Short mmCIF file of C-alpha atoms (C1' of nucleotides) in Angstrom, two decimals:
data_model
loop_
_atom_site.label_atom_id
_atom_site.label_comp_id
_atom_site.label_asym_id
_atom_site.label_seq_id
_atom_site.Cartn_x
_atom_site.Cartn_y
_atom_site.Cartn_z
CA MET A 1 -20.67 1.28 36.06
CA THR A 2 -18.94 -1.81 34.73
CA ILE A 3 -15.35 -1.96 33.65
CA ARG A 4 -15.06 -2.96 30.01
CA VAL A 5 -12.19 -5.41 29.53
CA LEU A 6 -10.41 -6.65 26.43
CA ILE A 7 -8.39 -9.84 26.75
CA ALA A 8 -5.36 -10.40 24.55
CA ASP A 9 -3.68 -13.78 24.88
CA ASP A 10 -2.82 -16.43 22.35
CA HIS A 11 -3.58 -19.27 24.75
CA ALA A 12 -7.19 -20.36 24.73
CA VAL A 13 -7.02 -21.79 28.24
CA VAL A 14 -5.73 -18.54 29.62
CA ARG A 15 -8.45 -16.53 27.91
CA GLN A 16 -11.02 -18.93 29.27
CA GLY A 17 -9.55 -18.74 32.76
CA LEU A 18 -9.59 -14.97 32.75
CA LYS A 19 -13.17 -14.92 31.55
CA MET A 20 -14.06 -17.33 34.29
CA PHE A 21 -12.45 -15.18 36.94
CA LEU A 22 -13.99 -11.96 35.73
CA SER A 23 -17.45 -13.34 35.12
CA LEU A 24 -17.71 -14.09 38.83
CA ASN A 25 -17.70 -10.37 39.44
CA SER A 26 -20.42 -8.21 37.95
CA ASP A 27 -18.15 -5.19 37.90
CA PHE A 28 -16.53 -6.48 34.74
CA GLU A 29 -17.68 -6.96 31.22
CA ILE A 30 -15.51 -8.80 28.74
CA ILE A 31 -16.08 -7.05 25.47
CA GLY A 32 -13.58 -8.89 23.31
CA GLU A 33 -10.75 -11.35 22.95
CA ALA A 34 -7.66 -11.12 20.79
CA THR A 35 -5.14 -13.83 20.05
CA ASN A 36 -2.27 -11.59 19.00
CA GLY A 37 -1.00 -8.04 19.33
CA ALA A 38 -2.27 -6.80 15.98
CA GLU A 39 -5.75 -8.06 16.70
CA ALA A 40 -5.63 -6.50 20.15
CA LEU A 41 -4.79 -3.14 18.64
CA ARG A 42 -7.57 -3.41 16.10
CA LEU A 43 -10.16 -4.49 18.66
CA ALA A 44 -9.07 -1.78 21.06
CA HIS A 45 -9.78 0.81 18.37
CA GLN A 46 -13.12 -0.76 17.63
CA LEU A 47 -14.34 -1.41 21.16
CA ASN A 48 -12.57 1.25 23.16
CA PRO A 49 -12.14 -0.84 26.33
CA ASP A 50 -11.32 0.56 29.76
CA VAL A 51 -8.64 -2.04 30.41
CA VAL A 52 -6.69 -4.41 28.19
CA LEU A 53 -5.21 -7.55 29.74
CA MET A 54 -2.23 -8.06 27.51
CA ASP A 55 -0.05 -11.12 27.26
CA LEU A 56 3.47 -10.11 26.31
CA LEU A 57 4.38 -13.21 24.37
CA MET A 58 2.19 -13.42 21.30
CA PRO A 59 2.53 -14.11 17.60
CA GLU A 60 1.95 -11.44 14.94
CA MET A 61 2.72 -8.48 17.15
CA ASP A 62 4.21 -8.83 20.59
CA GLY A 63 2.43 -7.43 23.59
CA ILE A 64 4.93 -4.66 24.25
CA THR A 65 4.59 -3.23 20.77
CA ALA A 66 0.82 -3.51 20.97
CA THR A 67 0.82 -1.85 24.38
CA ALA A 68 2.84 1.07 23.10
CA ALA A 69 0.51 1.50 20.12
CA ILE A 70 -2.63 1.37 22.24
CA ARG A 71 -1.28 3.82 24.75
CA ARG A 72 -0.28 6.18 21.99
CA GLU A 73 -3.53 6.00 20.08
CA LEU A 74 -6.05 5.44 22.87
CA PRO A 75 -4.94 7.41 25.91
CA ASP A 76 -8.04 6.49 27.92
CA THR A 77 -7.39 2.75 27.67
CA GLU A 78 -5.17 1.30 30.36
CA VAL A 79 -3.06 -1.78 29.70
CA ILE A 80 -2.10 -4.44 32.22
CA ALA A 81 0.76 -6.67 31.16
CA LEU A 82 0.05 -10.26 32.03
CA THR A 83 2.73 -12.86 31.56
CA SER A 84 3.86 -16.20 32.85
CA VAL A 85 7.55 -15.51 32.82
CA LEU A 86 9.44 -12.78 34.54
CA GLU A 87 12.13 -11.46 32.30
CA ASP A 88 14.31 -8.43 32.51
CA LYS A 89 13.23 -6.98 29.23
CA SER A 90 9.58 -7.68 29.89
CA VAL A 91 9.09 -5.63 33.01
CA THR A 92 10.96 -2.53 31.96
CA GLY A 93 9.79 -2.91 28.37
CA ALA A 94 6.14 -3.12 29.38
CA ILE A 95 6.44 -0.20 31.75
CA ARG A 96 8.23 1.87 29.16
CA ALA A 97 5.53 1.01 26.64
CA GLY A 98 2.98 2.47 29.01
CA ALA A 99 1.53 -0.50 30.85
CA ILE A 100 0.00 0.58 34.13
CA GLY A 101 0.27 -2.86 35.66
CA TYR A 102 2.41 -5.96 35.39
CA LEU A 103 1.01 -9.21 36.70
CA LEU A 104 2.18 -12.77 36.64
CA LYS A 105 -0.22 -15.48 35.62
CA ASP A 106 0.10 -17.19 38.97
CA THR A 107 -1.76 -14.26 40.46
CA GLU A 108 -4.80 -15.31 42.47
CA SER A 109 -8.23 -14.20 41.32
CA ASP A 110 -8.86 -11.59 43.99
CA GLU A 111 -5.52 -9.98 43.40
CA LEU A 112 -6.24 -9.92 39.69
CA ILE A 113 -9.59 -8.26 40.27
CA ARG A 114 -8.06 -5.67 42.51
CA ALA A 115 -5.44 -4.96 39.90
CA ILE A 116 -7.96 -4.45 37.12
CA LYS A 117 -10.05 -2.13 39.25
CA ALA A 118 -6.98 -0.17 40.15
CA ALA A 119 -5.98 0.06 36.50
CA ALA A 120 -9.42 1.28 35.47
CA ASN A 121 -8.91 4.14 37.89
CA GLY A 122 -5.49 4.83 36.48
CA GLN A 123 -3.65 3.46 39.49
CA VAL A 124 -0.44 1.54 39.14
CA GLN A 125 -0.49 -2.11 40.15
CA LEU A 126 2.50 -4.41 40.04
CA SER A 127 2.81 -7.97 41.19
CA PRO A 128 5.21 -8.30 44.12
CA LYS A 129 7.78 -10.15 42.06
CA ALA A 130 7.64 -7.63 39.23
CA ALA A 131 7.94 -4.83 41.75
CA ALA A 132 10.98 -6.52 43.28
CA ARG A 133 12.54 -6.86 39.88
CA LEU A 134 11.90 -3.24 39.09
CA MET A 135 13.40 -2.15 42.37
CA ARG A 136 16.45 -4.22 41.71
CA GLU A 137 16.89 -2.73 38.27
CA ILE A 138 16.52 0.79 39.54
CA ARG A 139 18.62 0.21 42.60
CA THR A 140 21.49 -1.48 40.84
CA PRO A 141 24.10 0.97 39.61
CA GLU A 142 25.21 -1.57 37.03
CA SER A 143 22.65 -0.32 34.57
CA PRO A 144 24.25 -1.06 31.24
CA GLU A 145 25.00 1.86 28.98
CA ALA A 146 23.12 2.05 25.72
CA LEU A 147 24.80 0.34 22.78
CA THR A 148 25.07 1.95 19.40
CA GLU A 149 23.30 0.43 16.44
CA ARG A 150 26.40 -1.25 15.17
CA GLU A 151 27.34 -2.58 18.58
CA THR A 152 23.89 -4.06 18.97
CA GLU A 153 24.33 -5.76 15.62
CA VAL A 154 27.64 -7.21 16.72
CA LEU A 155 26.17 -8.33 20.02
CA ARG A 156 23.36 -10.10 18.24
CA LEU A 157 25.81 -12.13 16.17
CA LEU A 158 28.06 -12.69 19.15
CA ALA A 159 25.06 -14.06 21.02
CA GLN A 160 24.60 -16.60 18.27
CA GLY A 161 27.93 -18.04 19.29
CA LYS A 162 29.86 -16.61 16.36
CA ALA A 163 33.57 -15.84 16.50
CA ASN A 164 34.98 -12.40 15.71
CA LYS A 165 36.17 -13.62 12.33
CA GLU A 166 32.70 -14.84 11.39
CA ILE A 167 31.09 -11.63 12.57
CA ALA A 168 33.59 -9.63 10.52
CA ALA A 169 32.78 -11.68 7.44
CA GLU A 170 29.06 -11.27 7.97
CA LEU A 171 29.20 -7.52 8.49
CA VAL A 172 31.87 -7.10 5.80
CA ILE A 173 34.26 -5.26 8.10
CA GLY A 174 37.71 -6.07 9.48
CA GLU A 175 38.19 -8.46 12.36
CA LYS A 176 40.02 -5.73 14.24
CA THR A 177 36.94 -3.57 14.00
CA VAL A 178 34.83 -6.32 15.43
CA LYS A 179 37.25 -6.61 18.31
CA THR A 180 36.92 -2.91 18.97
CA HIS A 181 33.15 -3.22 19.02
CA VAL A 182 33.27 -6.24 21.28
CA SER A 183 35.59 -4.43 23.67
CA ASN A 184 33.21 -1.49 23.79
CA ILE A 185 30.25 -3.81 24.30
CA LEU A 186 31.92 -5.58 27.20
CA SER A 187 32.80 -2.29 28.81
CA LYS A 188 29.32 -0.84 28.34
CA LEU A 189 27.55 -3.94 29.59
CA ASN A 190 29.97 -4.15 32.47
CA VAL A 191 30.85 -7.78 31.82
CA SER A 192 34.21 -9.42 31.33
CA SER A 193 33.81 -11.93 28.52
CA ARG A 194 31.92 -12.49 25.31
CA THR A 195 30.14 -15.42 26.91
CA GLN A 196 28.71 -13.17 29.59
CA ALA A 197 27.71 -10.66 26.94
CA ALA A 198 25.97 -13.43 25.00
CA LEU A 199 24.08 -14.54 28.08
CA TYR A 200 23.05 -10.96 28.71
CA ALA A 201 21.78 -10.66 25.16
CA VAL A 202 19.70 -13.80 25.55
CA ARG A 203 18.34 -12.58 28.86
CA ILE A 204 17.13 -9.28 27.51
CA GLY A 205 15.70 -11.05 24.49
CA LEU A 206 18.04 -9.64 21.86
CA VAL A 207 18.19 -13.02 20.22
CA GLU A 208 15.12 -15.10 19.67
CA GLU A 209 15.12 -18.23 21.76
CA LEU A 210 15.65 -20.49 18.78
CA GLY A 211 12.89 -20.43 16.17
CA GLU A 212 10.51 -23.25 15.42
CA GLN A 213 10.65 -25.65 12.48
CA MET S 1 -18.16 -43.58 32.62
CA THR S 2 -16.50 -40.28 33.29
CA ILE S 3 -12.81 -39.58 32.96
CA ARG S 4 -11.30 -38.47 36.26
CA VAL S 5 -8.84 -35.64 35.72
CA LEU S 6 -6.21 -34.09 37.97
CA ILE S 7 -4.92 -30.66 37.03
CA ALA S 8 -1.39 -29.62 37.94
CA ASP S 9 -0.44 -26.05 37.11
CA ASP S 10 0.94 -23.25 39.23
CA HIS S 11 -1.04 -20.59 37.38
CA ALA S 12 -4.50 -20.01 38.78
CA VAL S 13 -5.84 -18.66 35.49
CA VAL S 14 -4.72 -21.74 33.63
CA ARG S 15 -6.32 -24.07 36.17
CA GLN S 16 -9.52 -22.07 35.94
CA GLY S 17 -9.46 -22.14 32.16
CA LEU S 18 -8.96 -25.88 32.06
CA LYS S 19 -11.79 -26.41 34.52
CA MET S 20 -13.99 -24.20 32.36
CA PHE S 21 -13.20 -26.18 29.24
CA LEU S 22 -13.72 -29.55 30.82
CA SER S 23 -16.86 -28.64 32.73
CA LEU S 24 -18.59 -28.03 29.41
CA ASN S 25 -18.29 -31.72 28.74
CA SER S 26 -19.95 -34.20 31.05
CA ASP S 27 -17.43 -36.89 30.17
CA PHE S 28 -14.93 -35.30 32.52
CA GLU S 29 -14.72 -34.90 36.23
CA ILE S 30 -12.05 -32.72 37.78
CA ILE S 31 -11.11 -34.44 40.98
CA GLY S 32 -8.27 -32.26 42.11
CA GLU S 33 -5.86 -29.41 41.47
CA ALA S 34 -2.19 -29.16 42.31
CA THR S 35 0.03 -26.11 42.15
CA ASN S 36 3.36 -27.91 41.99
CA GLY S 37 4.87 -31.24 41.10
CA ALA S 38 5.16 -32.58 44.62
CA GLU S 39 1.50 -31.84 45.30
CA ALA S 40 0.54 -33.44 42.00
CA LEU S 41 2.33 -36.62 42.97
CA ARG S 42 0.71 -36.68 46.39
CA LEU S 43 -2.77 -36.04 45.01
CA ALA S 44 -2.31 -38.62 42.29
CA HIS S 45 -1.61 -41.23 44.94
CA GLN S 46 -4.60 -40.12 46.94
CA LEU S 47 -7.14 -39.73 44.16
CA ASN S 48 -5.91 -42.15 41.55
CA PRO S 49 -6.97 -40.11 38.50
CA ASP S 50 -7.31 -41.43 34.96
CA VAL S 51 -5.45 -38.51 33.45
CA VAL S 52 -3.16 -35.83 34.86
CA LEU S 53 -2.81 -32.56 32.98
CA MET S 54 0.70 -31.60 33.95
CA ASP S 55 2.35 -28.25 33.48
CA LEU S 56 6.08 -28.75 33.02
CA LEU S 57 7.24 -25.52 34.57
CA MET S 58 6.32 -25.55 38.24
CA PRO S 59 7.94 -24.74 41.57
CA GLU S 60 8.77 -27.39 44.17
CA MET S 61 9.05 -30.27 41.75
CA ASP S 62 9.07 -29.78 38.01
CA GLY S 63 6.51 -31.49 35.86
CA ILE S 64 8.92 -33.90 34.22
CA THR S 65 10.12 -35.28 37.52
CA ALA S 66 6.55 -35.53 38.75
CA THR S 67 5.51 -37.25 35.53
CA ALA S 68 8.24 -39.85 35.87
CA ALA S 69 7.27 -40.52 39.48
CA ILE S 70 3.58 -40.87 38.70
CA ARG S 71 4.19 -43.17 35.77
CA ARG S 72 6.47 -45.30 37.89
CA GLU S 73 4.19 -45.53 40.88
CA LEU S 74 0.76 -45.39 39.24
CA PRO S 75 0.90 -47.25 35.94
CA ASP S 76 -2.82 -46.79 35.30
CA THR S 77 -2.63 -43.02 35.39
CA GLU S 78 -1.80 -41.33 32.11
CA VAL S 79 -0.05 -37.98 32.03
CA ILE S 80 -0.46 -35.27 29.42
CA ALA S 81 2.25 -32.63 29.40
CA LEU S 82 0.78 -29.19 28.96
CA THR S 83 3.05 -26.25 28.50
CA SER S 84 3.13 -22.81 26.99
CA VAL S 85 6.62 -22.97 25.64
CA LEU S 86 8.13 -25.46 23.30
CA GLU S 87 11.62 -26.27 24.38
CA ASP S 88 14.07 -28.87 23.29
CA LYS S 89 14.41 -30.52 26.63
CA SER S 90 10.70 -30.38 27.38
CA VAL S 91 9.40 -32.53 24.59
CA THR S 92 11.90 -35.33 24.77
CA GLY S 93 12.10 -35.04 28.55
CA ALA S 94 8.35 -35.37 28.96
CA ILE S 95 8.13 -38.27 26.55
CA ARG S 96 11.03 -40.02 28.23
CA ALA S 97 9.37 -39.48 31.59
CA GLY S 98 6.33 -41.33 30.31
CA ALA S 99 3.91 -38.63 29.22
CA ILE S 100 1.43 -39.99 26.70
CA GLY S 101 0.64 -36.56 25.30
CA TYR S 102 2.27 -33.20 24.84
CA LEU S 103 0.06 -30.22 24.27
CA LEU S 104 0.67 -26.52 23.99
CA LYS S 105 -1.52 -24.16 25.93
CA ASP S 106 -2.72 -22.50 22.77
CA THR S 107 -4.59 -25.69 21.98
CA GLU S 108 -8.27 -25.10 21.28
CA SER S 109 -10.83 -26.64 23.57
CA ASP S 110 -12.07 -29.36 21.25
CA GLU S 111 -8.56 -30.51 20.51
CA LEU S 112 -7.80 -30.58 24.21
CA ILE S 113 -10.87 -32.68 24.89
CA ARG S 114 -9.98 -35.08 22.13
CA ALA S 115 -6.48 -35.38 23.56
CA ILE S 116 -7.67 -36.18 27.07
CA LYS S 117 -10.09 -38.80 25.81
CA ALA S 118 -7.34 -40.36 23.75
CA ALA S 119 -5.01 -40.35 26.74
CA ALA S 120 -7.62 -42.02 28.96
CA ASN S 121 -7.66 -44.82 26.43
CA GLY S 122 -3.90 -45.01 26.44
CA GLN S 123 -3.52 -43.47 23.01
CA VAL S 124 -0.70 -41.11 22.21
CA GLN S 125 -1.62 -37.53 21.38
CA LEU S 126 0.88 -34.83 20.47
CA SER S 127 0.22 -31.30 19.38
CA PRO S 128 1.34 -30.71 15.78
CA LYS S 129 4.18 -28.43 16.82
CA ALA S 130 5.43 -30.87 19.42
CA ALA S 131 5.23 -33.67 16.88
CA ALA S 132 7.23 -31.59 14.41
CA ARG S 133 9.85 -30.93 17.04
CA LEU S 134 10.07 -34.58 17.89
CA MET S 135 10.50 -35.50 14.27
CA ARG S 136 13.25 -32.96 13.90
CA GLU S 137 15.06 -34.28 16.94
CA ILE S 138 14.86 -37.84 15.79
CA ARG S 139 15.76 -36.99 12.24
CA THR S 140 18.75 -34.82 13.09
CA PRO S 141 21.97 -36.77 13.52
CA GLU S 142 23.46 -33.92 15.57
CA SER S 143 22.10 -35.29 18.79
CA PRO S 144 24.63 -34.31 21.41
CA GLU S 145 26.36 -37.06 23.32
CA ALA S 146 25.57 -37.39 26.99
CA LEU S 147 27.84 -35.49 29.33
CA THR S 148 29.29 -37.01 32.47
CA GLU S 149 28.33 -35.66 35.85
CA ARG S 150 31.46 -33.62 36.16
CA GLU S 151 31.17 -32.23 32.69
CA THR S 152 27.62 -31.16 33.39
CA GLU S 153 28.85 -29.39 36.47
CA VAL S 154 31.50 -27.58 34.48
CA LEU S 155 29.00 -26.67 31.79
CA ARG S 156 26.66 -25.21 34.37
CA LEU S 157 29.37 -22.89 35.68
CA LEU S 158 30.57 -22.12 32.19
CA ALA S 159 27.01 -21.10 31.32
CA GLN S 160 27.09 -18.61 34.13
CA GLY S 161 29.79 -16.80 32.23
CA LYS S 162 32.61 -17.98 34.43
CA ALA S 163 36.20 -18.32 33.21
CA ASN S 164 38.16 -21.55 33.44
CA LYS S 165 40.15 -20.21 36.36
CA GLU S 166 36.98 -19.39 38.29
CA ILE S 167 35.49 -22.78 37.54
CA ALA S 168 38.68 -24.46 38.71
CA ALA S 169 38.59 -22.51 41.96
CA GLU S 170 34.95 -23.34 42.53
CA LEU S 171 35.38 -27.05 41.88
CA VAL S 172 38.75 -27.12 43.63
CA ILE S 173 40.57 -28.69 40.67
CA GLY S 174 43.32 -27.47 38.38
CA GLU S 175 42.69 -25.08 35.52
CA LYS S 176 44.15 -27.62 33.12
CA THR S 177 41.55 -30.10 34.22
CA VAL S 178 38.81 -27.62 33.54
CA LYS S 179 40.22 -27.07 30.08
CA THR S 180 40.13 -30.80 29.48
CA HIS S 181 36.51 -30.93 30.55
CA VAL S 182 35.60 -27.94 28.42
CA SER S 183 37.29 -29.51 25.41
CA ASN S 184 35.33 -32.71 25.94
CA ILE S 185 32.11 -30.74 26.38
CA LEU S 186 32.64 -28.84 23.15
CA SER S 187 33.34 -32.02 21.29
CA LYS S 188 30.35 -33.85 22.74
CA LEU S 189 27.95 -30.99 22.14
CA ASN S 190 29.37 -30.53 18.69
CA VAL S 191 30.04 -26.83 19.13
CA SER S 192 33.19 -24.82 18.69
CA SER S 193 33.34 -22.33 21.53
CA ARG S 194 32.43 -21.96 25.16
CA THR S 195 29.93 -19.26 24.22
CA GLN S 196 28.05 -21.71 22.03
CA ALA S 197 28.15 -24.26 24.81
CA ALA S 198 26.77 -21.68 27.24
CA LEU S 199 23.93 -20.84 24.85
CA TYR S 200 23.17 -24.53 24.49
CA ALA S 201 23.04 -24.91 28.26
CA VAL S 202 20.61 -22.04 28.56
CA ARG S 203 18.47 -23.43 25.77
CA ILE S 204 18.08 -26.82 27.35
CA GLY S 205 17.42 -25.21 30.70
CA LEU S 206 20.57 -26.36 32.46
CA VAL S 207 20.88 -22.97 34.08
CA GLU S 208 17.94 -21.25 35.66
CA GLU S 209 16.99 -18.14 33.78
CA LEU S 210 18.39 -15.91 36.48
CA GLY S 211 16.86 -16.36 39.92
CA GLU S 212 14.71 -13.78 41.65
CA GLN S 213 15.77 -11.46 44.46
"C1'" DC R 1 41.11 -59.66 38.60
"C1'" DT R 2 41.09 -57.27 34.16
"C1'" DC R 3 38.74 -53.74 31.33
"C1'" DT R 4 36.48 -49.43 30.95
"C1'" DT R 5 35.00 -45.08 32.37
"C1'" DT R 6 35.73 -41.04 34.67
"C1'" DC R 7 38.35 -37.61 36.82
"C1'" DT R 8 42.51 -35.73 37.35
"C1'" DC R 9 46.79 -33.30 35.71
"C1'" DA R 10 51.07 -32.00 32.56
"C1'" DG R 11 53.62 -30.03 28.66
"C1'" DA R 12 53.66 -27.96 24.29
"C1'" DC R 13 51.44 -25.44 21.09
"C1'" DT R 14 48.00 -22.53 18.23
"C1'" DT R 15 44.23 -19.67 18.05
"C1'" DT R 16 41.18 -16.46 19.98
"C1'" DT R 17 40.17 -12.95 22.79
"C1'" DG R 18 40.53 -8.57 24.89
"C1'" DG R 19 43.08 -4.22 26.30
"C1'" DC R 20 45.70 -0.05 25.06
"C1'" DG R 21 47.09 3.56 22.22
"C1'" DG R 22 46.66 5.76 17.99
"C1'" DA R 23 44.57 7.03 13.44
"C1'" DT R 24 41.13 8.37 9.78
"C1'" DG R 25 36.68 9.84 7.90
"C1'" DT R 26 31.86 11.08 8.46
"C1'" DG R 27 27.92 13.59 10.00
"C1'" DG R 28 25.44 16.26 13.27
"C1'" DC R 29 25.30 20.27 16.16
"C1'" DA R 30 26.36 24.43 18.71
"C1'" DT H 1 33.97 26.41 12.27
"C1'" DG H 2 35.32 23.43 15.95
"C1'" DC H 3 33.65 19.70 18.81
"C1'" DC H 4 31.84 15.13 19.45
"C1'" DA H 5 29.95 10.62 18.68
"C1'" DC H 6 30.42 6.93 15.66
"C1'" DA H 7 32.46 3.56 12.70
"C1'" DT H 8 36.34 2.01 10.69
"C1'" DC H 9 41.09 0.29 10.92
"C1'" DC H 10 46.31 -0.60 12.60
"C1'" DG H 11 49.88 -2.65 15.64
"C1'" DC H 12 51.40 -4.61 19.84
"C1'" DC H 13 50.91 -7.39 23.61
"C1'" DA H 14 49.17 -10.36 27.33
"C1'" DA H 15 45.85 -13.38 28.82
"C1'" DA H 16 42.50 -16.77 27.98
"C1'" DA H 17 40.82 -20.45 25.43
"C1'" DG H 18 41.30 -24.65 23.05
"C1'" DT H 19 43.94 -28.92 20.93
"C1'" DC H 20 46.89 -32.88 21.25
"C1'" DT H 21 49.31 -36.43 23.50
"C1'" DG H 22 50.14 -38.89 27.40
"C1'" DA H 23 49.30 -40.69 31.92
"C1'" DG H 24 48.11 -41.93 36.87
"C1'" DA H 25 44.30 -43.03 40.36
"C1'" DA H 26 39.79 -44.62 41.64
"C1'" DA H 27 35.48 -46.92 40.91
"C1'" DG H 28 32.34 -50.01 38.68
"C1'" DA H 29 31.25 -53.83 35.39
"C1'" DG H 30 32.02 -58.21 33.69
#
DNA sequence: CTCTTTCTCAGACTTTTGGCGGATGTGGCA
DNA sequence: TGCCACATCCGCCAAAAGTCTGAGAAAGAG
């Protein structure tokens, strides 16, 4: 019985490479390709694949959102997150969204094949680096407390390099209030300056890494 | 006459995908694969390829450094930068290093093939997005002045969220001196706070995006 | 040997940031 | 109804950040 695989990646070369890898093994059948999260979700509904290889960085709908949707709507389809970069928010985000595996694109073909087979059987498969990252996150007691909605809003502006006064103007509240929020943010994130908070925000992907055009 | 291509990318899937694309066209011959910049440089010397497809983000030696070295030592070999992300420093850095092309990995196969053929003939080929970015950089007058060595060092520490006092301790200089440097940095980068300077540093890749382990 | 750049530091000063305590109003929830 | 989390704001204060002016030492360029 072959494993029916859906590939979701916006990079043509990556799709081609994955197809190449998987076509060498008759256990797999590539039943579709998507170039963004929305398309992946639609194709998953249509084709009902066993495994989706999901890139996390895609236009239209990001891979994490798509993963969550697929897992919610198609419980029999397993998702493996496949990404080139290892970011804090990616690993935990993908896991939280229901991905059964997390692989880096520098994974060698045999490891990839093992991972997909494991996923098809519902077994968890993480790349060593992703596993290390996860361990670190779980191990570390410095897990930041959850921010409130307003605090997140303030952090987002702060991470754009704005001063308290500017943030106050933008949110139409007093500067003192902003300072209170910033103080609470620093304490919750366990950092000691707005710069560190801004760097944290960038790291977890709160602010987009500078849009195109 | 076939075009002899060397592929340099640390991701196995990407290498496979590129091979797949190029093998469909008899004009190309893939004569080697490298998984990092140092290996790319060594293989380029050994194999003397017409075109190198160079990923910019690689371990050992980054693609820009490798590109500069190849262009310096092997003037007949053209380099096409190939990357998944579009960053400020990448485009100008790659061009400055001597890359004749800059392509994103979401490039379709026919465009890729056209680009390699153009490169083999010494013709410049940029992906539309990269071209747009270049235009913007040239057009914008807000090009930051070059920092001195010391200032760069200070900026690197600053972008790790460190306070002036900590930076002073680490560089074994007075806090006043650090303040002077920071002031000069802010003025040169045309920003108004250390947080903005830190964000700039992250954006241009001055600080590694948080090392593993 | 000048001239320039860079790195270093100082004093004086303003602005910004961040901490601490206290206060009010709102809305959900037991 | 009382309790609690949240958002809003105040004042006070200390520390950090940032500006301006000036200036000495070392190194490299012309």
